[in-house]
Coordinates of C-alpha atoms in Angstrom, one line a residue:
Chain A
X1131 CA 72.9 -4.4 45.7
X1132 CA 72.3 -5.1 49.5
X1133 CA 75.4 -3.5 50.4
X1134 CA 74.5 0.0 48.3
X1135 CA 71.2 0.0 49.8
X1136 CA 72.5 -0.8 53.2
X1137 CA 75.3 1.8 52.9
X1138 CA 72.7 4.4 51.4
X1139 CA 70.5 3.7 54.3
X1140 CA 73.6 4.8 57.1
X1141 CA 74.2 7.7 55.0
X1142 CA 71.0 8.7 55.3
X1143 CA 70.8 8.8 59.4
X1144 CA 73.1 12.3 59.1
X1145 CA 70.5 13.8 57.1
X1146 CA 67.7 12.6 59.1
X1147 CA 69.2 13.5 62.5
X1148 CA 70.0 16.9 61.2
X1149 CA 66.3 17.6 59.7
X1150 CA 64.9 16.6 62.7
X1151 CA 67.3 18.9 64.8
X1152 CA 66.3 21.8 62.6
X1153 CA 62.5 21.1 63.1
X1154 CA 63.1 21.2 66.6
X1155 CA 65.0 24.3 66.4
X1156 CA 62.5 26.2 64.4
X1157 CA 59.4 24.9 66.0
X1158 CA 60.9 26.1 69.2
X1159 CA 62.1 29.6 68.1
X1160 CA 58.8 30.1 67.3
X1161 CA 57.0 32.5 69.5
X1162 CA 53.8 31.2 71.3
X1163 CA 53.4 28.2 72.9
X1164 CA 51.1 24.9 72.7
X1165 CA 49.2 26.1 75.9
X1166 CA 48.4 29.7 75.0
X1167 CA 44.7 29.7 74.2
X1168 CA 44.3 28.4 78.0
X1169 CA 45.0 32.4 79.4
X1170 CA 44.9 33.0 82.6
X1171 CA 45.6 30.5 84.5
X1172 CA 47.3 30.5 87.8
X1173 CA 51.3 30.4 87.1
X1174 CA 51.3 27.5 89.5
X1175 CA 49.1 25.6 87.6
X1176 CA 51.1 26.7 84.0
X1177 CA 54.7 25.5 86.0
X1178 CA 52.9 22.3 86.8
X1179 CA 51.9 21.5 83.1
X1180 CA 55.5 22.6 81.5
X1181 CA 56.8 20.3 84.8
X1182 CA 54.5 17.2 83.1
X1183 CA 55.8 18.0 79.6
X1184 CA 58.9 18.5 80.5
X1185 CA 58.9 22.2 78.9
X1186 CA 60.7 23.4 82.0
X1187 CA 64.1 21.4 80.8
X1188 CA 66.6 23.3 78.9
X1189 CA 66.3 22.7 75.1
X1190 CA 68.9 20.5 75.0
X1191 CA 68.0 18.1 77.3
X1192 CA 64.5 18.2 75.9
X1193 CA 66.0 17.3 72.8
X1194 CA 68.1 14.1 73.9
X1195 CA 64.9 13.5 75.8
X1196 CA 62.7 13.5 72.8
X1197 CA 65.3 11.5 70.7
X1198 CA 65.7 9.1 73.2
X1199 CA 61.9 8.5 73.2
X1200 CA 61.9 8.0 69.2
X1201 CA 64.3 5.8 69.3
X1202 CA 62.2 3.4 71.7
X1203 CA 59.3 4.1 69.4
X1204 CA 57.8 6.8 71.5
X1205 CA 56.9 10.0 69.8
X1206 CA 55.2 11.3 72.8
X1207 CA 51.8 12.7 73.5
X1208 CA 50.1 15.5 71.5
X1209 CA 50.4 18.5 73.2
X1210 CA 46.6 19.7 71.6
X1211 CA 44.7 16.6 71.6
X1212 CA 44.6 15.5 75.0
X1213 CA 45.0 11.9 75.6
X1214 CA 46.2 10.9 72.2
X1215 CA 49.6 10.0 71.6
X1216 CA 51.8 11.1 68.4
X1217 CA 51.4 7.5 67.1
X1218 CA 47.7 7.4 67.6
X1219 CA 47.1 10.8 65.9
X1220 CA 49.5 9.3 62.6
X1221 CA 47.7 5.8 62.9
X1222 CA 44.5 7.4 62.6
X1223 CA 44.7 9.6 59.7
X1224 CA 47.6 8.2 57.7
X1225 CA 45.8 5.0 56.1
X1226 CA 43.1 7.6 54.8
X1227 CA 45.9 9.7 53.1
X1228 CA 47.6 6.3 52.2
X1229 CA 44.6 5.3 50.5
X1230 CA 43.6 8.3 48.6
X1231 CA 47.0 9.1 47.3
X1232 CA 48.2 5.4 46.2
X1233 CA 45.1 5.5 43.9
X1234 CA 45.7 9.2 42.6
X1235 CA 49.3 8.0 42.3
X1236 CA 48.4 4.7 40.5
X1237 CA 46.1 6.6 37.9
X1238 CA 48.2 9.7 37.3
X1239 CA 50.9 6.7 36.7
X1240 CA 48.6 5.0 33.7
X1241 CA 47.5 8.0 32.3
X1242 CA 50.4 10.5 32.5
X1243 CA 52.5 8.1 31.2
X1244 CA 50.0 6.5 28.7
X1245 CA 49.8 10.1 27.1
X1246 CA 53.4 11.4 27.5
X1247 CA 54.6 7.9 25.5
X1248 CA 51.3 8.5 22.9
X1249 CA 52.6 12.4 22.3
X1250 CA 56.2 11.0 21.9
X1251 CA 55.4 8.9 19.6
X1252 CA 53.9 11.4 17.4
X1253 CA 55.6 14.6 17.8
X1254 CA 53.9 17.9 16.5
X1255 CA 50.9 16.2 15.3
X1256 CA 47.3 17.0 17.0
X1257 CA 47.9 13.9 19.3
X1258 CA 51.0 15.7 20.6
X1259 CA 49.6 19.3 21.0
X1260 CA 46.5 18.1 22.5
X1261 CA 48.2 15.9 25.1
X1262 CA 50.3 19.0 25.7
X1263 CA 47.7 21.5 25.9
X1264 CA 45.8 19.5 28.7
X1265 CA 48.9 19.0 30.8
X1266 CA 49.9 22.5 30.5
X1267 CA 46.5 23.2 31.8
X1268 CA 46.9 20.6 34.3
X1269 CA 49.8 22.3 36.1
X1270 CA 48.0 25.9 35.6
X1271 CA 45.1 25.2 37.7
X1272 CA 45.8 24.9 41.2
X1273 CA 44.2 22.2 43.1
X1274 CA 42.1 24.1 45.1
X1275 CA 40.6 25.6 42.3
X1276 CA 40.0 22.0 40.7
X1277 CA 38.6 20.3 43.9
X1278 CA 35.9 23.0 44.1
X1279 CA 34.9 22.8 40.5
X1280 CA 34.8 19.1 40.4
X1281 CA 32.1 19.5 43.6
X1282 CA 30.0 21.8 41.7
X1283 CA 30.2 19.9 38.2
X1284 CA 30.1 16.4 39.5
X1285 CA 27.7 16.9 42.8
X1286 CA 25.8 19.9 42.4
X1287 CA 25.1 20.0 38.7
X1288 CA 25.0 16.3 37.5
X1289 CA 24.4 14.9 40.9
X1290 CA 26.8 11.7 40.1
X1291 CA 28.8 11.4 43.2
X1292 CA 29.0 12.5 46.6
X1293 CA 30.7 15.6 47.5
X1294 CA 32.0 14.6 50.8
X1295 CA 33.4 12.4 53.1
X1296 CA 30.3 11.5 55.2
X1297 CA 28.6 9.8 52.3
X1298 CA 29.2 5.9 52.5
X1299 CA 30.7 3.7 50.2
X1300 CA 33.5 3.8 47.7
X1301 CA 31.7 6.7 45.6
X1302 CA 33.4 9.6 48.0
X1303 CA 36.5 8.2 46.9
X1304 CA 36.5 9.4 43.1
X1305 CA 36.4 13.1 43.6
X1306 CA 39.2 13.4 45.6
X1307 CA 41.3 11.0 43.9
X1308 CA 40.5 12.8 40.6
X1309 CA 41.6 16.2 42.3
X1310 CA 44.8 14.7 43.6
X1311 CA 45.7 13.2 40.4
X1312 CA 45.0 15.7 38.2
X1313 CA 48.0 17.5 38.6
X1314 CA 50.3 14.6 38.8
X1315 CA 49.0 13.4 35.5
X1316 CA 49.8 16.6 34.1
X1317 CA 53.4 16.7 35.0
X1318 CA 53.9 13.0 34.3
X1319 CA 53.1 13.6 31.0
X1320 CA 55.0 16.2 30.1
X1321 CA 58.5 14.8 31.3
X1322 CA 57.9 11.4 29.8
X1323 CA 57.2 13.0 26.7
X1324 CA 60.2 15.3 27.1
X1325 CA 62.6 12.3 27.9
X1326 CA 60.9 10.0 26.0
X1327 CA 61.2 12.6 22.7
X1328 CA 64.9 12.6 23.7
X1329 CA 65.6 8.9 23.9
X1330 CA 64.4 8.3 20.5
X1331 CA 66.4 11.2 19.1
X1332 CA 69.8 9.3 20.2
X1333 CA 72.0 7.2 17.9
X1334 CA 71.1 3.6 19.3
X1335 CA 67.7 4.2 18.4
X1336 CA 68.8 5.3 14.9
X1337 CA 71.0 2.3 14.9
X1338 CA 67.9 0.0 15.8
X1339 CA 65.3 1.9 13.7
X1340 CA 68.4 1.2 10.6
X1341 CA 68.5 -2.6 11.8
X1342 CA 64.6 -2.7 10.8
X1343 CA 63.5 -3.1 14.4
X1344 CA 59.6 -2.1 14.7
X1345 CA 58.8 0.9 16.8
X1346 CA 57.2 -0.9 19.2
X1347 CA 60.1 -3.0 19.5
X1348 CA 62.5 -0.2 19.7
X1349 CA 60.2 1.1 22.5
X1350 CA 60.2 -2.3 24.5
X1351 CA 63.8 -3.4 24.5
X1352 CA 65.6 0.4 24.0
X1353 CA 63.6 3.5 24.6
X1354 CA 61.4 2.5 27.4
X1355 CA 63.6 2.1 30.1
X1356 CA 66.2 4.9 29.8
X1357 CA 63.3 7.2 29.6
X1358 CA 61.7 6.3 32.6
X1359 CA 64.7 7.5 34.4
X1360 CA 63.8 11.6 34.4
X1361 CA 60.2 10.4 35.4
X1362 CA 61.7 8.2 38.5
X1363 CA 63.8 11.7 39.8
X1364 CA 60.3 13.2 39.6
X1365 CA 58.6 10.5 41.6
X1366 CA 60.5 10.2 44.6
X1367 CA 59.9 13.6 46.1
X1368 CA 55.9 13.6 44.7
X1369 CA 55.0 10.2 45.8
X1370 CA 55.8 11.4 49.3
X1371 CA 53.7 14.4 49.0
X1372 CA 51.1 12.7 47.4
X1373 CA 51.1 9.8 50.3
X1374 CA 51.1 12.5 53.0
X1375 CA 48.2 13.8 52.0
X1376 CA 46.6 17.1 50.6
X1377 CA 45.4 19.7 53.2
X1378 CA 43.3 21.5 50.9
X1379 CA 41.7 18.1 49.1
X1380 CA 41.0 17.2 52.7
X1381 CA 39.5 20.7 53.8
X1382 CA 37.2 20.9 50.3
X1383 CA 35.8 17.3 50.8
X1384 CA 36.1 17.1 54.5
X1385 CA 38.4 14.2 54.7
X1386 CA 40.1 13.2 58.4
X1387 CA 43.3 12.7 56.8
X1388 CA 46.8 13.3 57.6
X1389 CA 47.7 16.5 55.6
X1390 CA 45.7 19.1 57.6
X1391 CA 47.9 18.0 60.8
X1392 CA 51.0 19.6 58.8
X1393 CA 49.1 22.6 59.3
X1394 CA 47.4 22.7 62.5
X1395 CA 50.4 21.1 63.8
X1396 CA 52.3 24.0 63.2
X1397 CA 49.7 26.6 63.9
X1398 CA 48.8 25.1 67.1
X1399 CA 53.1 24.7 68.1
X1400 CA 51.8 21.0 68.7
X1401 CA 55.5 20.6 69.3
X1402 CA 55.5 16.8 69.2
X1403 CA 52.9 16.2 66.3
X1404 CA 55.2 18.8 64.0
X1405 CA 58.2 16.3 64.8
X1406 CA 56.3 13.2 64.5
X1407 CA 55.1 14.6 61.1
X1408 CA 58.8 15.9 60.2
X1409 CA 60.1 12.4 60.6
X1410 CA 57.8 10.7 59.1
X1411 CA 57.8 13.0 56.1
X1412 CA 61.9 13.0 55.7
X1413 CA 62.3 9.2 56.3
X1414 CA 59.5 8.1 53.6
X1415 CA 61.3 10.9 51.1
X1416 CA 65.1 9.1 52.3
X1417 CA 63.5 5.6 51.5
X1418 CA 61.6 6.7 48.2
X1419 CA 64.6 8.4 47.0
X1420 CA 66.5 5.2 47.7
X1421 CA 64.3 3.1 45.9
X1422 CA 64.6 5.5 42.5
X1423 CA 68.6 5.2 43.0
X1424 CA 68.2 1.5 42.8
X1425 CA 65.6 1.4 39.9
X1426 CA 68.5 4.0 38.1
X1427 CA 70.4 1.1 38.5
X1428 CA 68.1 -1.8 37.3
X1429 CA 67.0 0.5 34.1
X1430 CA 70.2 2.0 32.9
X1431 CA 73.1 -0.7 32.9
X1432 CA 75.7 2.5 32.4
X1433 CA 74.5 4.0 35.6
X1434 CA 75.2 0.3 37.4
X1435 CA 79.1 0.2 36.0
X1436 CA 79.8 3.8 37.7
Chain B
X1465 CA 81.6 39.0 27.7
X1466 CA 80.8 35.4 26.1
X1467 CA 77.0 35.1 26.1
X1468 CA 75.7 31.5 25.0
X1469 CA 72.6 33.0 22.9
X1470 CA 73.1 34.9 19.6
X1471 CA 72.1 38.4 20.0
X1472 CA 68.9 39.5 17.9
X1473 CA 67.5 35.9 17.2
X1474 CA 63.6 36.7 17.2
X1475 CA 61.4 35.3 20.3
X1476 CA 59.4 32.5 19.2
X1477 CA 55.4 33.4 18.2
X1478 CA 54.2 31.6 21.3
X1479 CA 56.7 33.6 24.0
X1480 CA 55.8 36.7 22.1
X1481 CA 52.1 36.4 22.3
X1482 CA 52.5 35.2 26.4
X1483 CA 54.1 38.2 27.3
X1484 CA 50.9 40.5 25.3
X1485 CA 48.8 38.4 27.4
X1486 CA 51.0 39.2 30.7
X1487 CA 51.3 42.9 29.9
X1488 CA 47.7 43.2 29.3
X1489 CA 46.6 41.7 32.4
X1490 CA 49.3 43.8 34.2
X1491 CA 47.8 47.0 32.6
X1492 CA 44.1 46.0 33.5
X1493 CA 45.3 45.2 36.7
X1494 CA 47.1 48.7 37.4
X1495 CA 44.7 50.9 35.5
X1496 CA 41.2 49.1 35.9
X1497 CA 40.5 49.9 39.8
X1498 CA 40.9 53.7 39.2
X1499 CA 38.9 53.3 36.0
X1500 CA 35.8 51.7 38.0
X1501 CA 33.3 54.1 39.9
X1502 CA 33.4 51.4 42.7
X1503 CA 36.1 50.8 45.5
X1504 CA 36.6 47.4 46.6
X1505 CA 35.9 47.9 50.3
X1506 CA 32.7 49.4 50.0
X1507 CA 30.4 47.1 51.7
X1508 CA 26.9 47.2 50.4
X1509 CA 23.7 45.1 51.9
X1510 CA 21.2 46.0 49.1
X1511 CA 23.5 44.3 46.5
X1512 CA 24.8 41.0 47.9
X1513 CA 26.1 38.4 45.4
X1514 CA 24.4 40.4 42.7
X1515 CA 25.7 38.8 39.5
X1516 CA 27.8 40.2 36.8
X1517 CA 26.1 43.2 35.0
X1518 CA 26.9 46.8 33.8
X1519 CA 24.3 48.3 36.5
X1520 CA 26.5 50.2 38.8
X1521 CA 29.4 48.7 36.6
X1522 CA 29.8 45.8 38.4
X1523 CA 31.0 43.7 35.9
X1524 CA 32.1 40.7 37.7
X1525 CA 29.3 41.2 40.5
X1526 CA 29.5 41.6 43.8
X1527 CA 30.3 38.9 47.0
X1528 CA 28.8 38.6 50.0
X1529 CA 29.4 41.7 51.4
X1530 CA 28.1 43.0 48.5
X1531 CA 31.5 44.7 47.8
X1532 CA 32.2 45.0 43.8
X1533 CA 33.8 42.1 42.7
X1534 CA 35.7 44.0 39.7
X1535 CA 37.6 46.0 41.6
X1536 CA 38.4 43.6 43.9
X1537 CA 39.4 40.7 41.9
X1538 CA 41.9 43.4 39.9
X1539 CA 43.4 44.4 43.3
X1540 CA 44.2 40.7 43.9
X1541 CA 45.7 40.5 40.6
X1542 CA 48.1 43.1 41.4
X1543 CA 48.7 41.6 45.1
X1544 CA 49.3 38.4 43.7
X1545 CA 52.0 39.6 41.0
X1546 CA 53.6 41.7 43.5
X1547 CA 53.8 38.6 46.0
X1548 CA 54.8 36.2 43.4
X1549 CA 57.7 38.9 41.9
X1550 CA 59.3 39.6 45.5
X1551 CA 59.1 36.0 46.2
X1552 CA 60.7 35.0 43.3
X1553 CA 63.4 37.9 43.5
X1554 CA 64.2 36.8 47.4
X1555 CA 64.5 33.1 45.9
X1556 CA 66.5 34.2 43.0
X1557 CA 69.4 36.2 45.1
X1558 CA 69.6 33.1 47.8
X1559 CA 69.5 30.7 45.3
X1560 CA 72.2 31.9 42.8
X1561 CA 74.7 33.5 45.3
X1562 CA 74.4 30.0 47.1
X1563 CA 74.5 27.6 44.2
X1564 CA 77.5 29.6 42.1
X1565 CA 79.5 29.6 45.6
X1566 CA 79.2 26.1 46.2
X1567 CA 79.8 24.9 42.7
X1568 CA 82.6 27.4 42.0
X1569 CA 84.7 26.7 45.5
X1570 CA 83.8 22.8 44.8
X1571 CA 85.2 20.1 47.0
X1572 CA 84.5 19.2 50.3
X1573 CA 82.8 23.0 50.8
X1574 CA 80.3 22.1 47.6
X1575 CA 79.6 18.5 49.2
X1576 CA 78.2 19.8 52.5
X1577 CA 76.2 22.7 51.1
X1578 CA 74.5 20.6 48.8
X1579 CA 74.1 17.9 51.2
X1580 CA 72.2 20.9 53.4
X1581 CA 70.1 21.6 50.5
X1582 CA 69.3 18.0 50.5
X1583 CA 68.5 17.9 53.7
X1584 CA 65.7 20.9 53.1
X1585 CA 64.1 18.7 50.5
X1586 CA 63.2 16.3 52.8
X1587 CA 61.4 18.7 55.1
X1588 CA 57.7 19.3 54.5
X1589 CA 57.3 22.6 52.6
X1590 CA 54.3 23.9 54.1
X1591 CA 55.6 23.1 57.6
X1592 CA 58.5 25.4 56.8
X1593 CA 57.2 28.2 55.8
X1594 CA 53.9 28.1 58.4
X1595 CA 56.9 28.4 61.1
X1596 CA 58.7 31.1 59.0
X1597 CA 55.9 33.1 59.1
X1598 CA 54.9 32.7 62.7
X1599 CA 58.6 33.8 63.3
X1600 CA 58.2 37.1 61.7
X1601 CA 54.8 37.7 62.3
X1602 CA 52.0 37.8 59.8
X1603 CA 53.6 40.8 58.5
X1604 CA 52.3 41.4 54.7
X1605 CA 55.3 41.9 53.3
X1606 CA 57.4 38.7 55.3
X1607 CA 54.8 36.2 53.9
X1608 CA 56.8 36.9 50.5
X1609 CA 60.3 36.8 51.8
X1610 CA 59.2 33.5 53.7
X1611 CA 58.1 32.0 50.8
X1612 CA 61.1 32.7 49.0
X1613 CA 63.0 31.7 51.7
X1614 CA 62.0 27.9 51.2
X1615 CA 62.1 28.4 47.6
X1616 CA 65.3 28.9 46.7
X1617 CA 66.6 25.0 46.8
X1618 CA 66.1 24.1 42.7
X1619 CA 67.7 27.5 41.8
X1620 CA 70.7 26.9 43.8
X1621 CA 70.7 23.2 42.4
X1622 CA 70.6 24.2 38.6
X1623 CA 73.2 27.8 39.3
X1624 CA 75.5 25.1 40.7
X1625 CA 75.3 22.3 37.9
X1626 CA 75.6 25.0 35.4
X1627 CA 78.1 26.7 37.5
X1628 CA 80.7 23.7 37.6
X1629 CA 80.2 22.9 33.6
X1630 CA 81.3 26.7 33.1
X1631 CA 84.3 26.8 34.9
X1632 CA 85.7 23.9 33.2
X1633 CA 85.1 25.5 29.8
X1634 CA 87.8 27.3 27.7
X1635 CA 87.2 30.8 27.7
X1636 CA 87.5 30.5 31.8
X1637 CA 91.0 28.7 31.6
X1638 CA 91.9 31.2 28.7
X1639 CA 90.8 33.7 31.5
X1640 CA 92.8 32.4 34.1
X1641 CA 95.8 31.5 31.9
X1642 CA 96.2 35.2 31.3
X1643 CA 95.9 36.3 34.9
X1644 CA 92.6 37.7 35.5
X1645 CA 91.7 37.5 38.8
X1646 CA 88.8 34.8 40.2
X1647 CA 86.4 37.8 41.4
X1648 CA 86.7 39.4 38.1
X1649 CA 86.0 35.7 36.1
X1650 CA 83.1 35.2 38.2
X1651 CA 82.0 38.7 37.2
X1652 CA 82.9 38.9 33.6
X1653 CA 82.6 35.4 32.7
X1654 CA 80.7 33.1 35.1
X1655 CA 77.8 35.2 35.8
X1656 CA 77.0 36.6 32.4
X1657 CA 76.5 32.9 31.3
X1658 CA 74.2 32.1 34.3
X1659 CA 72.3 35.0 33.3
X1660 CA 70.1 33.1 31.2
X1661 CA 69.6 29.9 32.7
X1662 CA 68.4 31.8 35.9
X1663 CA 66.1 34.6 33.7
X1664 CA 64.2 31.2 32.2
X1665 CA 64.3 29.4 35.6
X1666 CA 63.2 32.7 37.2
X1667 CA 59.7 32.8 35.0
X1668 CA 59.4 29.3 36.2
X1669 CA 59.8 30.3 39.6
X1670 CA 56.9 33.1 39.1
X1671 CA 54.0 30.5 38.9
X1672 CA 55.2 28.6 41.7
X1673 CA 55.5 31.1 43.8
X1674 CA 51.7 32.6 42.6
X1675 CA 50.3 29.0 43.4
X1676 CA 52.4 29.0 46.8
X1677 CA 50.7 32.3 47.9
X1678 CA 47.3 31.7 46.8
X1679 CA 47.1 28.6 48.3
X1680 CA 48.5 30.0 51.8
X1681 CA 45.8 32.7 51.2
X1682 CA 43.2 29.7 50.6
X1683 CA 44.0 28.1 54.1
X1684 CA 43.5 31.5 55.8
X1685 CA 47.1 32.3 56.2
X1686 CA 48.1 34.4 54.0
X1687 CA 46.7 37.9 53.4
X1688 CA 44.0 39.0 55.5
X1689 CA 40.7 41.2 55.0
X1690 CA 40.2 43.1 53.7
X1691 CA 43.1 43.0 51.7
X1692 CA 42.5 40.6 49.2
X1693 CA 45.0 38.4 46.8
X1694 CA 43.4 35.8 44.1
X1695 CA 44.0 33.3 46.6
X1696 CA 41.8 34.6 49.4
X1697 CA 39.3 35.5 46.2
X1698 CA 39.2 31.8 45.2
X1699 CA 39.0 30.8 49.1
X1700 CA 35.7 33.3 49.2
X1701 CA 34.3 32.2 46.4
X1702 CA 34.1 28.5 47.6
X1703 CA 31.6 29.0 50.1
X1704 CA 29.1 30.6 48.1
X1705 CA 29.9 28.2 45.5
X1706 CA 26.4 26.5 44.8
X1707 CA 24.3 29.9 45.1
X1708 CA 26.8 32.4 43.2
X1709 CA 29.2 30.7 41.2
X1710 CA 30.9 33.7 39.4
X1711 CA 32.7 34.9 42.8
X1712 CA 34.9 31.6 42.4
X1713 CA 35.1 31.2 39.0
X1714 CA 36.0 34.6 37.7
X1715 CA 39.0 34.8 40.5
X1716 CA 39.9 31.4 39.5
X1717 CA 39.7 32.4 35.5
X1718 CA 42.2 35.3 36.2
X1719 CA 44.6 33.2 38.4
X1720 CA 44.4 30.7 36.0
X1721 CA 45.5 32.8 32.8
X1722 CA 48.5 34.0 34.8
X1723 CA 49.7 30.7 36.1
X1724 CA 49.5 29.6 31.8
X1725 CA 51.1 32.5 30.5
X1726 CA 53.9 32.2 32.8
X1727 CA 54.3 28.4 32.8
X1728 CA 54.0 29.1 28.6
X1729 CA 56.7 32.1 28.9
X1730 CA 58.9 29.7 30.8
X1731 CA 58.7 26.8 28.5
X1732 CA 59.2 29.0 25.6
X1733 CA 62.1 30.8 26.9
X1734 CA 64.1 27.6 27.9
X1735 CA 63.3 26.1 24.4
X1736 CA 64.7 29.3 22.7
X1737 CA 67.7 29.3 24.6
X1738 CA 68.0 25.5 24.9
X1739 CA 69.2 25.2 28.6
X1740 CA 67.9 22.4 30.5
X1741 CA 66.8 22.0 33.8
X1742 CA 69.1 19.5 35.8
X1743 CA 67.8 17.9 38.6
X1744 CA 70.7 16.0 40.2
X1745 CA 69.4 12.5 42.1
X1746 CA 69.0 13.6 45.6
X1747 CA 69.8 11.6 48.7

C-alpha cells in the first residue's frame, strides 16, 4: 500500500510540473501585465519595477527562478496586493473556504448518500420519485440563483439568519454552507442511487438474498461498499472544487475566501498569485485522486488483485 | 452500417414532453420580442422597476433602467441558447476528434494523449476560461469558443472509451478481414456507432455550457451591456432583490426551466439508448 502510494506520488510530479508550465505559459501569453493600471509612469520607473520583479529577464529564466523559489517553499510576492506574499494571501483566505467547503461537503454526504440509498431501496415508488425530482431540481438551479434566493427567503423575508459575513457568530455560516451543499446533495443522491441500483441487481446480491439474508445485512456486507466506488470517483475533483471556495457564494455573502482570488488573480494578471493557486488546486486534486484510488482497493477486493 | 439502437422505437414520453417544452421556449424566445410593442434597450425613467402588468405590455415588468423585461428576457434566452449551442458544438468537435484518435491509435500515443487530459483536469476551470477570454479579447463569439475549448475533456474520455471497445467488436474485425481500409472503417463502422453516445452526451453538455455562460456573465465577465443573456439578467436582478424580486425571479425561472429540460432530455435519451457515461479514474 505504501509502495503504491509513494509510486503514485512520484508519478504525479510530471503532471504537476506540466500543469505549472501550462499555467505559466498561459498567463504570460495573455495580453496585459500586472502593472497596467499605473499608466503614465516614466519609462525609467517602469523599467525599475520590471527589474524588481525580474520581469525583464527572458521567460525561461523567469520560469526556473519561480520553480526554484517554489521548491524552497517561496511562492513569491503578490504583484497586486503590495506588501503581501502569495503564501500570506492564501493563508489568510484558505481557512475560511476550507471551513465552509468542509461543512458543506459533510452535509452533502450525509443527506445525499442517505437520500440516494433510500431511493435505490424503493425504486419507482413515491420516495424514489420525490428524491430524484428534488435532485434534478438541485442540479438545474445554478448556485448564483440559489444563493440570492436563500438570502431573500431566510434573511430578508423571515429574518431568521444573517445575510452577510459581517454578522458575528455561527449563524453567518448557515446560508453559505447550504448554498454550497445543495448541488452536491443533488449529484451525490443521483450517483449513489444509480450505482446502488446497479449493485442490487447483480448476481451476488441475488445469491445473498436467496440465502435468506435481510436487506440490512446485504447492504452492510455486500452492497454498500462496491456501490460507493462511483461516488468516490465523483468526490475526488468535487471535494477539491468545493474546498477551494466558490466565487459566487463569496460574492453574494461577502465572504473573504479563496475562490474570488481565482477570478481576480487572472483578471489582474497577478502572475505569482495565479501560479500559487494553480499549484494549490492541482496538488489538492492529485492528492484527493490518490486517496480515492487507495480507497477503491479498500472497498473492492477485485481492484486489489489487479 | 451497424447502429446500436434499433430504429423506429418510440422515444419515452418524458423525452417527448421535454422536447416539446424546449421547442416551446425556443419558439417564444425567437418570436416573442417581435410581437411586443416594446424593445429591450429603450430606457425610460418614468417606468423604473414597475411590476409585471398588462399595461404597456410589460408582461415581465421593467428593470432598474426602465427597460422592458419581457423583451430583454426573451432576447437573453435566445442569446443563452446560442452560446450554449456554439460552445457545445466546439467541445463536441474537439472531444470527438481527440477521443476517437486516442482510442483508435491506442498504445503509447493514447497513453500520452490521455495523460494530457488528466493534467487539464487538475487545472482550475475558471482560470482557464478567463485566460482564454483575455487572450482572445472580450469578443462576443469567442466567449463561446473559450467555453467549448475547455469543456471537451469529458467528451474526449467517453468517446475514447467507446472507441476502444468498438474496435474490438466482431463487425470491425470482419471489416478488417475482408480488407476494408482503416479510414473507411472509422468512417463507416466506428463513427456511426459513436453517434448515439455523442448525441446523448451533447444534450448533457448543453446545460453545462448554459450554466457556465451564465456564471461568467454573473461575474461580469461574459456579455456586456446592453446585450443580455439569462446570466446577466439574473446578475442584474440580485441588486434589486428586496424591492423588485421579479427582476431576479423571472429570468431565473426561465434559466431553471431550460436547464431542467436539457437535463431531463439527456437523462431520458441516455436511459433510452442504454449507454453509460463511463468515467475512468483520473490520476
